[in-house]
């Protein structure tokens, strides 16, 4: 029972205009596709708009536009001028931030508080950060005259639609490449709004092209002979397919894939802070986060205390209308994803782990899953090995720090890990031994354009962000090749 | 009765594999004949898939300790290898002359270049983190830094020629950051690689950090590429037309697979590094 009841505080939708139908953004113009598919609001299942399904011919047109823009305009432009376009884009995104946030929440189902405070400001920050690199690449440590690849094909997921676009497009443009980008099938709207931003910024036609549609569009990009580099964020399964495709074509590639991040709570941790971090680690963005802290490792002596406090904290989580500014946990992005989460949660019960969720009412319509924890999980359970990509936490225990590290690293993934301890030397020791590209100590799920992000092992190839991220888009500094 | 004075007969060497600091024969019992022209030179081991797997087990076990050694210590051990190599120059010159059909001057140049290059890489050991790491000015009250770390176990398919220098160009940048290695030597000129393993064995390099196999590269390469406990590969020693198939096989566990044309560049070091970024709040 909460002390205060929250009155509804819905964000207004009036700030956005959603067209009934959207075209593809090719060579600076919107071109209507021959076929369309619906995009729905996952919070209520209602159709928001119709999105064009790009054909192979459309992808080809986009690649030709990108190649032409690269050869005739973008590669000839002085880097300092190129930078100004990125600065313009960053500024327009900030100006239209409310619009982006509302549209993102409507299309994705994430709470407006997160799209407003995390996704959109970080997306703008990525453009602002990379803008400054455009005319300083010779000092980045990749040789005196680093060169772009040319045309870059980029395929992004549905969990952070605009933010992933920014992670991909900003460094690609800053380093002098042109782009053909495919947003995820279920979340195209903010990418199409971004196309309008490119128009407002006066970005030369063809520098950014956006082709919407299903996996066939992605395959057409990956296999297109005139694309020089592929950047993909998504599942490890698809990442491996792409890795095999480019093995033959010789394209450069970076992959940002799945994870099964261990969040380790040592017995000397500040427990209340750790509980906040656990909640943030797994319930941020409904757990639709590749770097989520989806495996909680608790040192045995504090197990019961942590679980009790975690359950109490989870009982305060407000699940429901993503447009409500008080909402903590929004809608699952699609029916397909909801089925996957349900199937894996059922396997957890079937394999003998103990399931618990707070008593929370879920809306009747749309796609919803209550915040859920499993205790008594062993390393052999599917819910300890497979990425659930939902608000489901698997809890394991350990006795010694060495056992914590061994369990944390016992996965083919290696994207993120969390450490909760008040002892500095233990934090540095653990961070040294954890096989993960990003380690959050006494915090979790923090992102910044200056901070390289990416995985060890089967969590991907290369890094995004920071100086390290630039190498993915420079021919002289190939990552994962 | 007096014995007639006869010329001394050489003691011929049995050329074996180098796994976990020891010199076993191939478990398969196989050898292959290496000749110089028509002259028999040696019967080196023809390593099997099982030998490869044993070598990976040794490399995996040795890697954390090697990575944990201080960069200063790694640099000194690698430099020690150059010292021991220098003292055995004549032996390498002889082996290279026999198998690569080059003049003694050319062979001597190869050995000298190999030693110098090894020293160049050894000196990188305690500079890698400074040059390729970063502190990142994130927009918030956090201390954030990125450190380079070794990838783990690296498989190397060394070039046929130059047999010693090619091996060193591939091996040194892998070991210097704390990776362990399983290397398949030049098939046609394997003797320098085997002699190099004797250098390693007498240079304080911990057992298992570098394992050297001789045999048929085409036979071993696919097993190496599909091995699930190898993190990365340098396939510079494989013909370009054979490389895509290895990359396809390596995608099974998303191996980081590289092939280089450049020599003595930091790129060959960074290709076998992961970047790890650590965040911690700043507060009182």
XYZ file of C-alpha atoms in Angstrom:
765
model
C 0.000 0.000 0.000
C 1.561 3.253 -1.027
C 1.372 6.285 1.215
C 0.278 8.608 -1.536
C -2.023 7.739 -4.382
C -0.960 9.221 -7.682
C -3.443 11.151 -9.756
C -3.110 10.529 -13.500
C -0.641 12.922 -15.127
C -0.896 12.206 -18.835
C 1.425 13.905 -21.291
C -0.464 15.597 -24.118
C -0.336 14.011 -27.537
C -1.236 17.310 -29.200
C 2.419 18.095 -29.849
C 2.701 15.401 -32.521
C 0.986 15.023 -35.862
C 0.985 11.457 -37.050
C 0.367 11.090 -40.766
C -1.960 8.281 -41.842
C 0.755 6.940 -44.118
C 4.530 7.302 -44.351
C 6.882 6.916 -47.289
C 10.528 5.967 -47.502
C 13.121 8.723 -47.122
C 15.349 8.460 -50.167
C 17.558 11.172 -51.630
C 16.058 13.847 -49.403
C 12.446 13.123 -50.283
C 9.652 10.949 -48.993
C 8.663 8.349 -51.579
C 5.609 6.252 -50.927
C 6.206 2.513 -51.009
C 4.057 0.101 -52.992
C 3.063 -1.880 -49.922
C 2.415 -0.768 -46.367
C 2.201 -2.331 -42.950
C 0.608 -0.979 -39.767
C 2.509 0.337 -36.777
C 0.602 0.104 -33.505
C 0.706 1.660 -30.082
C 1.685 -1.323 -27.937
C -0.008 0.216 -24.903
C -3.464 -0.163 -26.420
C -3.027 -2.147 -29.637
C -4.417 0.704 -31.754
C -2.964 1.418 -35.167
C -0.966 4.631 -35.296
C -0.100 4.779 -38.974
C 0.862 2.851 -42.107
C 4.540 2.438 -42.870
C 6.001 1.734 -46.306
C 7.531 -1.671 -46.860
C 10.701 -1.033 -48.863
C 11.378 -3.373 -51.771
C 14.804 -4.542 -52.899
C 14.529 -1.937 -55.666
C 13.827 0.757 -53.073
C 16.916 -0.286 -51.102
C 18.894 -0.082 -54.313
C 17.581 3.452 -54.961
C 18.614 4.429 -51.438
C 22.107 2.998 -51.943
C 22.485 4.847 -55.249
C 21.384 8.067 -53.548
C 23.838 7.484 -50.719
C 26.687 6.666 -53.120
C 25.983 9.719 -55.258
C 25.814 11.971 -52.210
C 29.059 10.475 -50.936
C 30.941 10.944 -54.192
C 29.565 14.305 -55.239
C 28.917 16.140 -51.983
C 29.742 14.622 -48.639
C 33.280 13.377 -49.296
C 34.198 16.705 -50.903
C 32.841 18.878 -48.132
C 35.297 20.465 -45.700
C 35.057 18.535 -42.414
C 34.303 21.708 -40.475
C 31.259 22.285 -42.706
C 30.176 18.663 -42.278
C 30.331 19.271 -38.533
C 27.892 22.167 -38.801
C 25.199 19.907 -40.222
C 25.567 17.607 -37.231
C 25.374 20.561 -34.864
C 22.237 21.732 -36.655
C 20.664 18.284 -36.327
C 21.510 18.165 -32.601
C 19.924 21.559 -32.050
C 16.759 20.789 -33.997
C 16.380 17.538 -32.071
C 16.589 19.519 -28.851
C 14.039 22.033 -30.151
C 11.650 19.246 -31.102
C 12.484 17.083 -28.088
C 8.944 16.973 -26.726
C 7.624 15.854 -30.094
C 10.231 13.093 -30.333
C 9.539 11.931 -26.782
C 5.781 11.693 -27.250
C 6.110 9.945 -30.599
C 8.657 7.496 -29.204
C 6.437 6.589 -26.295
C 3.370 6.165 -28.512
C 5.195 3.912 -30.970
C 7.437 1.994 -28.567
C 5.433 1.781 -25.340
C 8.204 3.037 -23.077
C 7.298 5.459 -20.269
C 7.270 9.109 -21.326
C 9.537 9.840 -18.364
C 12.243 7.692 -19.979
C 11.821 8.878 -23.568
C 11.759 12.481 -22.332
C 14.670 12.218 -19.878
C 16.872 9.546 -21.444
C 16.285 8.592 -25.081
C 15.779 11.996 -26.678
C 18.359 14.070 -24.768
C 20.971 11.359 -25.249
C 20.177 11.142 -28.974
C 20.720 14.881 -29.369
C 23.895 14.635 -27.270
C 25.274 11.974 -29.612
C 24.953 14.334 -32.577
C 26.446 17.228 -30.637
C 29.395 15.099 -29.461
C 30.157 13.614 -32.859
C 29.793 16.943 -34.633
C 32.940 18.065 -32.876
C 34.892 15.049 -34.102
C 34.275 15.736 -37.802
C 37.225 18.122 -38.207
C 39.504 16.482 -35.621
C 39.721 12.923 -36.897
C 43.434 13.182 -37.636
C 43.979 13.528 -33.888
C 41.829 10.534 -32.935
C 44.650 8.022 -33.110
C 43.737 6.233 -36.317
C 46.500 7.587 -38.494
C 47.142 11.026 -39.919
C 44.577 10.778 -42.674
C 41.755 8.457 -41.656
C 39.215 7.772 -44.397
C 35.516 6.960 -44.280
C 34.269 3.670 -45.703
C 31.812 5.309 -48.096
C 28.234 4.048 -47.890
C 27.219 2.540 -44.578
C 24.210 0.257 -44.067
C 22.733 0.460 -40.594
C 20.099 -1.743 -39.013
C 18.698 -0.798 -35.628
C 16.367 -2.384 -33.050
C 13.040 -1.371 -31.532
C 14.084 -0.934 -27.913
C 15.615 2.555 -28.232
C 14.518 3.542 -31.736
C 15.709 7.151 -31.869
C 18.700 6.657 -29.581
C 20.001 3.712 -31.613
C 19.548 5.793 -34.761
C 21.673 8.507 -33.181
C 24.340 6.003 -32.075
C 24.578 4.852 -35.676
C 24.006 7.949 -37.806
C 25.985 10.520 -35.805
C 29.408 8.793 -35.943
C 28.828 7.670 -39.532
C 28.185 11.236 -40.729
C 30.906 12.778 -38.564
C 33.505 10.493 -40.099
C 32.283 11.355 -43.604
C 30.189 8.338 -44.555
C 26.693 8.432 -46.025
C 23.935 6.266 -44.643
C 21.169 3.846 -45.562
C 19.344 3.087 -42.322
C 16.605 0.594 -41.559
C 14.606 1.148 -38.385
C 12.925 -1.781 -36.663
C 9.630 -2.846 -38.196
C 7.572 -1.993 -35.109
C 9.187 1.393 -34.368
C 9.715 3.476 -37.504
C 8.013 6.727 -36.539
C 10.820 8.623 -34.799
C 13.233 7.674 -37.595
C 10.797 9.224 -40.062
C 10.517 12.320 -37.870
C 14.312 12.389 -37.863
C 14.161 12.442 -41.672
C 12.153 15.655 -41.375
C 14.855 17.040 -39.089
C 17.417 16.264 -41.809
C 15.282 18.242 -44.236
C 14.998 21.175 -41.816
C 18.757 21.084 -41.251
C 19.279 21.301 -45.013
C 21.363 18.123 -44.970
C 22.334 17.411 -48.589
C 19.990 14.933 -50.269
C 21.097 11.322 -50.078
C 23.450 11.698 -47.111
C 20.849 10.000 -44.919
C 18.326 7.564 -46.399
C 15.766 5.698 -44.331
C 14.152 2.525 -45.633
C 11.426 0.996 -43.484
C 10.190 -2.578 -43.447
C 10.825 -6.091 -42.229
C 13.899 -8.315 -42.080
C 13.964 -8.667 -45.871
C 14.941 -4.980 -46.063
C 17.764 -5.624 -43.625
C 18.960 -8.582 -45.699
C 18.885 -6.428 -48.840
C 21.122 -3.900 -47.082
C 23.527 -6.520 -45.734
C 23.881 -8.153 -49.137
C 23.989 -5.014 -51.278
C 27.264 -4.986 -53.242
C 27.670 -1.200 -53.103
C 27.488 -0.905 -49.323
C 30.947 -0.790 -47.738
C 30.156 -1.283 -44.095
C 27.378 -2.759 -41.991
C 26.480 -1.633 -38.479
C 23.885 -3.732 -36.715
C 22.270 -3.681 -33.312
C 19.979 -6.567 -32.476
C 19.947 -10.210 -31.547
C 23.028 -12.434 -31.436
C 21.199 -14.865 -33.711
C 20.824 -12.286 -36.510
C 24.289 -10.927 -35.762
C 25.787 -14.308 -36.600
C 23.841 -14.459 -39.865
C 25.261 -11.048 -40.778
C 28.765 -12.128 -39.769
C 28.498 -15.070 -42.171
C 27.153 -12.865 -44.975
C 29.954 -10.332 -44.723
C 32.569 -13.097 -44.420
C 32.129 -13.698 -48.115
C 31.519 -10.126 -49.300
C 34.380 -8.704 -47.237
C 32.335 -5.766 -45.926
C 33.473 -4.140 -42.730
C 31.043 -4.808 -39.893
C 30.263 -3.877 -36.318
C 27.716 -5.754 -34.221
C 26.059 -4.787 -30.968
C 24.180 -7.868 -29.828
C 22.567 -9.575 -26.893
C 23.555 -9.863 -23.271
C 22.840 -11.582 -20.000
C 24.414 -9.077 -17.657
C 25.332 -10.102 -14.122
C 24.528 -7.599 -11.400
C 26.643 -8.615 -8.414
C 25.750 -7.492 -4.897
C 28.508 -8.066 -2.359
C 27.632 -8.268 1.317
C 29.293 -4.948 2.086
C 27.110 -3.108 -0.437
C 24.865 -0.202 0.500
C 21.730 -2.327 0.273
C 19.150 0.391 -0.391
C 21.248 1.837 -3.213
C 21.824 -1.640 -4.594
C 18.088 -2.325 -4.620
C 17.527 0.869 -6.616
C 20.254 -0.276 -8.983
C 18.744 -3.738 -9.345
C 15.363 -2.227 -10.210
C 16.928 0.204 -12.672
C 19.066 -2.597 -14.089
C 16.210 -4.881 -15.041
C 13.039 -2.765 -15.207
C 14.411 0.252 -17.108
C 12.687 0.268 -20.506
C 10.661 -2.860 -19.536
C 13.906 -4.836 -19.563
C 14.116 -4.341 -23.330
C 17.792 -3.539 -22.883
C 20.655 -5.588 -24.298
C 22.834 -4.574 -21.347
C 20.148 -5.181 -18.707
C 21.250 -6.572 -15.366
C 19.128 -9.647 -15.937
C 21.068 -12.017 -13.664
C 21.232 -10.869 -10.067
C 24.055 -12.474 -8.073
C 23.614 -11.912 -4.335
C 26.185 -12.897 -1.725
C 24.518 -15.482 0.515
C 24.681 -13.582 3.788
C 22.499 -10.736 2.522
C 20.230 -12.746 0.213
C 17.089 -12.609 2.344
C 17.494 -8.934 3.185
C 18.010 -7.947 -0.448
C 15.044 -10.013 -1.635
C 12.776 -8.548 1.012
C 13.754 -4.992 0.158
C 13.567 -5.712 -3.550
C 10.027 -7.054 -3.224
C 9.027 -4.007 -1.216
C 10.551 -1.703 -3.822
C 8.939 -3.605 -6.692
C 5.573 -3.178 -5.038
C 5.964 0.582 -5.582
C 6.568 0.254 -9.328
C 3.766 1.869 -11.282
C 2.888 -0.171 -14.336
C 0.544 1.239 -16.953
C -0.118 4.059 -19.410
C 3.299 4.989 -20.849
C 2.038 8.508 -21.510
C 1.470 9.055 -17.807
C 4.419 10.963 -16.372
C 4.267 8.872 -13.186
C 4.590 5.534 -14.985
C 7.674 3.450 -14.252
C 7.038 0.408 -16.416
C 5.352 0.729 -19.794
C 4.116 -1.683 -22.420
C 5.949 -4.606 -23.973
C 6.835 -3.503 -27.488
C 4.976 -6.183 -29.447
C 2.832 -9.268 -29.140
C 5.691 -11.291 -30.549
C 8.059 -10.109 -27.819
C 5.412 -10.680 -25.165
C 5.104 -14.301 -26.312
C 8.865 -14.786 -25.995
C 8.885 -13.360 -22.482
C 5.929 -15.537 -21.452
C 7.537 -18.639 -22.928
C 10.821 -18.091 -21.072
C 9.052 -17.190 -17.821
C 7.052 -20.424 -18.122
C 10.309 -22.341 -18.559
C 11.577 -20.795 -15.318
C 8.547 -22.124 -13.461
C 8.782 -25.500 -15.189
C 12.485 -25.837 -14.326
C 11.785 -25.208 -10.659
C 12.659 -21.578 -9.948
C 10.381 -19.608 -7.669
C 8.432 -16.840 -9.397
C 7.199 -13.646 -7.740
C 5.500 -10.498 -8.992
C 3.946 -7.636 -7.090
C 0.205 -7.418 -7.092
C -0.331 -4.970 -9.937
C -3.242 -4.580 -12.302
C -2.277 -4.694 -15.979
C -4.280 -2.862 -18.649
C -6.747 -4.986 -20.628
C -5.561 -3.910 -24.049
C -2.075 -3.830 -25.500
C 0.934 -5.921 -24.472
C 1.858 -6.116 -20.811
C 4.014 -8.134 -18.468
C 4.286 -7.514 -14.724
C 7.724 -6.941 -13.179
C 8.864 -10.421 -12.207
C 11.672 -12.030 -10.251
C 12.753 -15.644 -10.088
C 14.672 -16.830 -7.035
C 16.419 -20.160 -6.590
C 17.716 -19.976 -10.157
C 20.626 -22.246 -11.089
C 23.141 -21.679 -13.854
C 21.591 -24.468 -15.893
C 18.144 -22.853 -16.051
C 17.174 -21.341 -19.377
C 16.254 -18.097 -17.590
C 19.888 -17.872 -16.417
C 21.321 -18.491 -19.873
C 18.985 -16.973 -22.472
C 18.267 -13.321 -22.999
C 14.635 -12.698 -21.995
C 14.560 -9.042 -23.070
C 11.726 -8.283 -20.703
C 11.045 -7.262 -17.075
C 12.158 -10.602 -15.668
C 15.049 -10.980 -13.223
C 16.828 -14.260 -12.464
C 18.362 -14.403 -8.989
C 21.345 -16.583 -8.083
C 23.602 -16.592 -5.037
C 27.338 -16.872 -4.358
C 29.586 -17.303 -1.330
C 33.004 -15.986 -2.358
C 34.004 -13.166 -4.691
C 35.760 -15.718 -6.918
C 32.517 -17.671 -7.242
C 30.689 -14.482 -8.196
C 33.138 -13.822 -11.023
C 32.979 -17.411 -12.230
C 29.188 -17.371 -12.367
C 29.054 -13.910 -13.903
C 31.408 -14.965 -16.710
C 29.657 -18.294 -17.279
C 27.819 -17.118 -20.387
C 28.626 -16.739 -24.069
C 27.596 -13.080 -23.732
C 29.815 -10.298 -22.429
C 28.089 -6.971 -22.709
C 27.527 -5.536 -19.239
C 27.960 -6.247 -15.558
C 27.177 -4.490 -12.291
C 29.116 -4.403 -9.016
C 27.679 -3.260 -5.698
C 30.238 -2.857 -2.934
C 31.519 -0.106 -0.676
C 35.088 -1.400 -0.941
C 37.145 0.290 -3.633
C 39.740 -2.447 -4.035
C 37.008 -5.087 -4.423
C 35.261 -3.032 -7.095
C 38.473 -2.648 -9.084
C 39.310 -6.337 -8.630
C 35.871 -7.433 -9.798
C 35.809 -5.016 -12.715
C 39.160 -6.392 -13.850
C 37.927 -9.978 -13.874
C 34.457 -9.535 -15.329
C 34.376 -10.277 -19.034
C 32.106 -7.477 -20.151
C 32.478 -4.365 -22.263
C 30.648 -2.089 -19.841
C 30.835 -2.328 -16.084
C 28.713 -0.247 -13.795
C 29.967 -0.064 -10.231
C 27.437 1.242 -7.704
C 25.289 2.408 -10.594
C 23.642 0.788 -13.605
C 22.341 1.541 -17.098
C 24.215 4.775 -17.584
C 25.045 5.911 -21.109
C 26.963 8.790 -22.606
C 28.228 9.691 -26.086
C 31.781 9.958 -24.779
C 31.711 6.476 -23.243
C 32.494 3.464 -25.464
C 29.817 0.772 -25.422
C 29.965 -2.765 -26.761
C 30.521 -6.367 -25.904
C 33.012 -9.133 -25.340
C 32.489 -12.624 -26.767
C 29.099 -13.196 -28.438
C 27.786 -9.766 -27.466
C 29.280 -8.230 -30.556
C 32.146 -6.742 -32.528
C 33.496 -3.255 -31.919
C 32.418 -0.311 -29.803
C 30.011 2.583 -30.196
C 30.637 5.959 -28.618
C 33.761 7.733 -27.500
C 37.029 7.733 -29.389
C 36.851 3.963 -29.726
C 33.517 4.125 -31.540
C 34.976 6.236 -34.347
C 37.169 3.368 -35.518
C 34.104 1.461 -36.722
C 33.478 4.142 -39.342
C 37.050 4.721 -40.477
C 38.639 2.424 -43.014
C 42.012 2.710 -41.307
C 40.701 1.629 -37.955
C 38.511 -1.365 -38.547
C 36.956 -3.037 -35.549
C 36.176 -6.722 -35.450
C 37.864 -7.424 -38.736
C 93.098 -53.978 -32.894
C 92.859 -50.360 -33.880
C 89.572 -48.867 -35.008
C 89.682 -46.919 -38.218
C 89.127 -43.217 -37.662
C 85.640 -42.313 -39.026
C 83.864 -38.972 -39.347
C 81.528 -38.062 -36.480
C 77.847 -38.767 -37.166
C 75.422 -35.913 -36.308
C 72.762 -36.432 -33.671
C 69.565 -35.685 -35.617
C 66.802 -33.836 -33.847
C 63.259 -35.116 -33.472
C 61.020 -32.151 -34.214
C 57.955 -32.177 -32.002
C 55.014 -29.982 -31.068
C 55.076 -27.373 -28.297
C 52.035 -27.644 -26.033
C 51.760 -26.380 -22.475
C 55.511 -25.851 -22.218
C 56.283 -29.412 -23.213
C 57.370 -31.066 -26.450
C 54.958 -33.917 -27.216
C 54.675 -35.822 -30.477
C 51.329 -35.613 -32.197
C 48.841 -37.851 -30.390
C 47.987 -39.127 -33.857
C 51.505 -40.477 -34.322
C 51.631 -38.752 -37.693
C 54.661 -37.032 -39.173
C 55.324 -35.498 -42.576
C 58.525 -35.279 -44.517
C 60.272 -31.958 -44.989
C 62.951 -31.746 -47.640
C 65.396 -29.200 -48.918
C 65.346 -29.909 -52.624
C 65.710 -33.661 -52.671
C 67.565 -33.863 -49.365
C 65.672 -35.181 -46.372
C 65.663 -32.683 -43.514
C 63.168 -33.764 -40.877
C 59.953 -35.568 -40.000
C 58.052 -32.935 -38.002
C 54.793 -33.857 -36.308
C 51.613 -33.567 -38.304
C 49.317 -32.194 -35.594
C 45.740 -33.471 -35.380
C 42.482 -31.877 -34.301
C 43.056 -33.436 -30.887
C 46.469 -31.786 -30.605
C 44.837 -28.474 -31.491
C 42.233 -28.969 -28.799
C 44.891 -29.877 -26.227
C 46.757 -26.726 -27.172
C 43.593 -24.631 -26.680
C 43.041 -26.160 -23.244
C 46.610 -25.213 -22.301
C 46.233 -21.732 -23.746
C 42.955 -21.137 -21.926
C 44.403 -22.270 -18.615
C 47.507 -20.105 -18.989
C 45.812 -16.936 -20.251
C 44.461 -15.386 -17.012
C 47.849 -15.658 -15.307
C 49.619 -14.104 -18.292
C 47.099 -11.269 -18.458
C 47.413 -10.764 -14.710
C 51.192 -10.371 -14.886
C 52.152 -6.719 -14.757
C 52.737 -5.066 -18.091
C 56.304 -4.392 -16.983
C 56.797 -8.093 -16.278
C 55.311 -9.135 -19.622
C 57.564 -6.651 -21.364
C 60.626 -8.071 -19.638
C 59.728 -11.673 -20.471
C 59.177 -10.766 -24.113
C 62.469 -8.897 -24.166
C 64.145 -11.968 -22.667
C 62.851 -13.971 -25.632
C 64.665 -11.552 -27.951
C 67.859 -12.018 -25.944
C 67.710 -15.790 -26.230
C 66.773 -15.583 -29.895
C 69.778 -13.375 -30.623
C 72.110 -15.984 -29.148
C 70.761 -18.657 -31.448
C 70.933 -16.612 -34.638
C 73.209 -19.104 -36.408
C 70.771 -21.968 -35.937
C 67.853 -19.971 -37.377
C 69.948 -18.752 -40.294
C 70.843 -22.340 -41.116
C 67.246 -23.566 -40.933
C 65.916 -20.676 -43.015
C 68.606 -21.247 -45.655
C 67.731 -24.913 -45.858
C 63.993 -24.478 -46.228
C 63.394 -21.099 -47.856
C 66.054 -21.278 -50.567
C 67.550 -17.931 -49.610
C 71.149 -16.832 -49.252
C 72.795 -16.754 -45.819
C 72.760 -12.956 -45.982
C 69.034 -12.912 -46.650
C 68.405 -15.413 -43.871
C 70.522 -13.371 -41.496
C 68.552 -10.269 -42.372
C 65.311 -12.133 -41.636
C 66.553 -13.273 -38.231
C 67.846 -9.815 -37.348
C 64.591 -8.187 -38.412
C 62.661 -10.775 -36.399
C 64.605 -9.992 -33.251
C 64.272 -6.238 -33.718
C 60.577 -6.505 -34.365
C 60.092 -8.674 -31.298
C 61.862 -6.010 -29.233
C 59.612 -3.340 -30.766
C 56.499 -5.205 -29.689
C 57.943 -6.036 -26.246
C 58.264 -2.339 -25.588
C 54.553 -1.855 -26.211
C 53.548 -3.933 -23.170
C 53.383 -1.044 -20.717
C 52.218 1.586 -23.236
C 49.078 -0.111 -24.562
C 46.753 1.046 -21.780
C 48.034 4.627 -21.953
C 47.733 4.914 -25.714
C 44.569 2.905 -26.368
C 42.693 3.503 -23.119
C 40.761 6.633 -22.197
C 39.064 8.535 -19.463
C 35.732 9.730 -20.760
C 34.172 13.054 -19.724
C 30.606 11.833 -19.273
C 27.852 14.368 -18.614
C 27.209 13.410 -15.013
C 28.813 12.801 -11.627
C 30.657 9.663 -12.667
C 34.241 8.658 -13.079
C 34.405 6.749 -16.366
C 37.395 5.073 -17.922
C 38.072 2.652 -20.752
C 40.859 0.126 -20.503
C 42.111 -2.237 -23.198
C 42.126 -5.902 -22.266
C 43.319 -9.023 -24.065
C 40.617 -11.004 -25.882
C 41.714 -14.374 -24.485
C 42.907 -17.263 -26.638
C 44.040 -16.301 -30.129
C 44.552 -18.807 -32.939
C 47.286 -17.932 -35.430
C 47.834 -19.391 -38.888
C 51.348 -18.227 -39.599
C 52.524 -17.373 -43.136
C 54.586 -19.879 -45.134
C 57.355 -17.386 -45.782
C 59.229 -15.708 -44.292
C 58.896 -18.536 -41.812
C 60.418 -16.904 -38.749
C 59.569 -13.266 -39.378
C 56.009 -14.111 -40.406
C 55.528 -16.051 -37.193
C 56.879 -13.181 -35.128
C 54.765 -10.561 -36.897
C 51.678 -12.536 -35.905
C 52.687 -13.786 -32.478
C 54.301 -10.788 -30.796
C 51.303 -8.403 -31.056
C 49.005 -11.145 -29.732
C 51.117 -12.004 -26.676
C 52.156 -8.503 -25.663
C 48.727 -7.478 -24.340
C 48.166 -10.692 -22.365
C 46.500 -13.016 -24.858
C 47.607 -16.630 -25.102
C 48.189 -18.214 -28.501
C 47.850 -21.416 -30.452
C 49.958 -21.060 -33.567
C 50.143 -23.286 -36.622
C 53.586 -22.852 -38.153
C 54.709 -22.586 -41.746
C 53.972 -25.987 -43.279
C 56.826 -25.962 -45.772
C 59.396 -24.406 -43.435
C 58.458 -25.508 -39.919
C 61.917 -25.834 -38.383
C 62.360 -22.180 -37.347
C 58.987 -22.335 -35.549
C 60.007 -25.458 -33.658
C 63.348 -23.973 -32.749
C 61.528 -20.812 -31.692
C 59.457 -22.904 -29.299
C 62.769 -23.957 -27.706
C 63.561 -20.270 -27.302
C 60.191 -19.735 -25.618
C 60.760 -22.724 -23.345
C 63.975 -21.177 -22.041
C 62.745 -17.598 -21.694
C 60.471 -17.563 -18.607
C 57.310 -17.468 -20.722
C 54.765 -19.373 -18.603
C 53.815 -22.781 -19.974
C 50.760 -22.728 -22.203
C 50.916 -19.016 -23.073
C 52.211 -19.890 -26.522
C 51.597 -23.278 -28.135
C 53.064 -24.137 -31.521
C 51.769 -26.826 -33.833
C 53.259 -28.111 -37.062
C 51.279 -29.908 -39.706
C 48.881 -29.248 -42.539
C 47.358 -25.794 -42.303
C 44.397 -26.635 -44.507
C 43.568 -29.524 -42.217
C 43.869 -27.586 -38.957
C 42.455 -24.200 -40.007
C 38.761 -25.207 -40.142
C 38.997 -26.881 -36.715
C 40.594 -23.756 -35.346
C 37.950 -21.487 -36.889
C 35.070 -23.544 -35.490
C 36.593 -24.104 -32.039
C 34.239 -22.559 -29.469
C 36.948 -21.689 -26.960
C 39.100 -19.580 -29.259
C 38.241 -15.869 -29.074
C 40.086 -14.465 -32.052
C 42.270 -15.447 -34.997
C 45.007 -14.030 -37.162
C 44.624 -15.728 -40.539
C 47.271 -13.714 -42.381
C 49.027 -16.949 -43.296
C 46.093 -18.305 -45.296
C 45.454 -17.589 -48.967
C 42.823 -14.904 -49.552
C 40.542 -17.337 -51.361
C 40.429 -19.625 -48.319
C 39.734 -16.888 -45.794
C 35.944 -16.419 -46.235
C 35.226 -20.035 -45.272
C 37.188 -19.561 -42.049
C 35.295 -16.364 -41.281
C 32.000 -18.187 -41.830
C 33.064 -20.972 -39.459
C 34.333 -18.427 -36.950
C 30.974 -16.627 -36.885
C 29.645 -19.534 -34.843
C 31.056 -17.917 -31.694
C 31.667 -14.502 -33.278
C 35.450 -14.855 -33.311
C 37.298 -11.659 -34.064
C 39.172 -12.687 -37.203
C 41.866 -10.509 -38.715
C 44.190 -10.691 -41.671
C 46.994 -8.200 -42.067
C 49.174 -6.911 -44.826
C 50.893 -4.299 -42.660
C 53.796 -5.132 -40.397
C 54.888 -3.564 -37.132
C 51.762 -1.469 -36.654
C 49.767 -0.925 -33.470
C 46.714 -2.066 -35.444
C 48.008 -5.609 -35.087
C 47.919 -5.150 -31.304
C 44.522 -3.436 -31.103
C 42.929 -6.120 -33.290
C 43.266 -8.459 -30.294
C 42.091 -6.068 -27.598
C 38.674 -5.561 -26.072
C 37.756 -2.168 -24.661
C 36.254 -2.326 -21.182
C 34.492 0.748 -19.833
C 33.937 1.159 -16.097
C 31.598 3.660 -14.458
C 31.567 4.724 -10.818
C 29.657 7.564 -9.166
C 31.559 10.497 -7.729
C 30.292 11.700 -4.368
C 31.145 12.278 -0.736
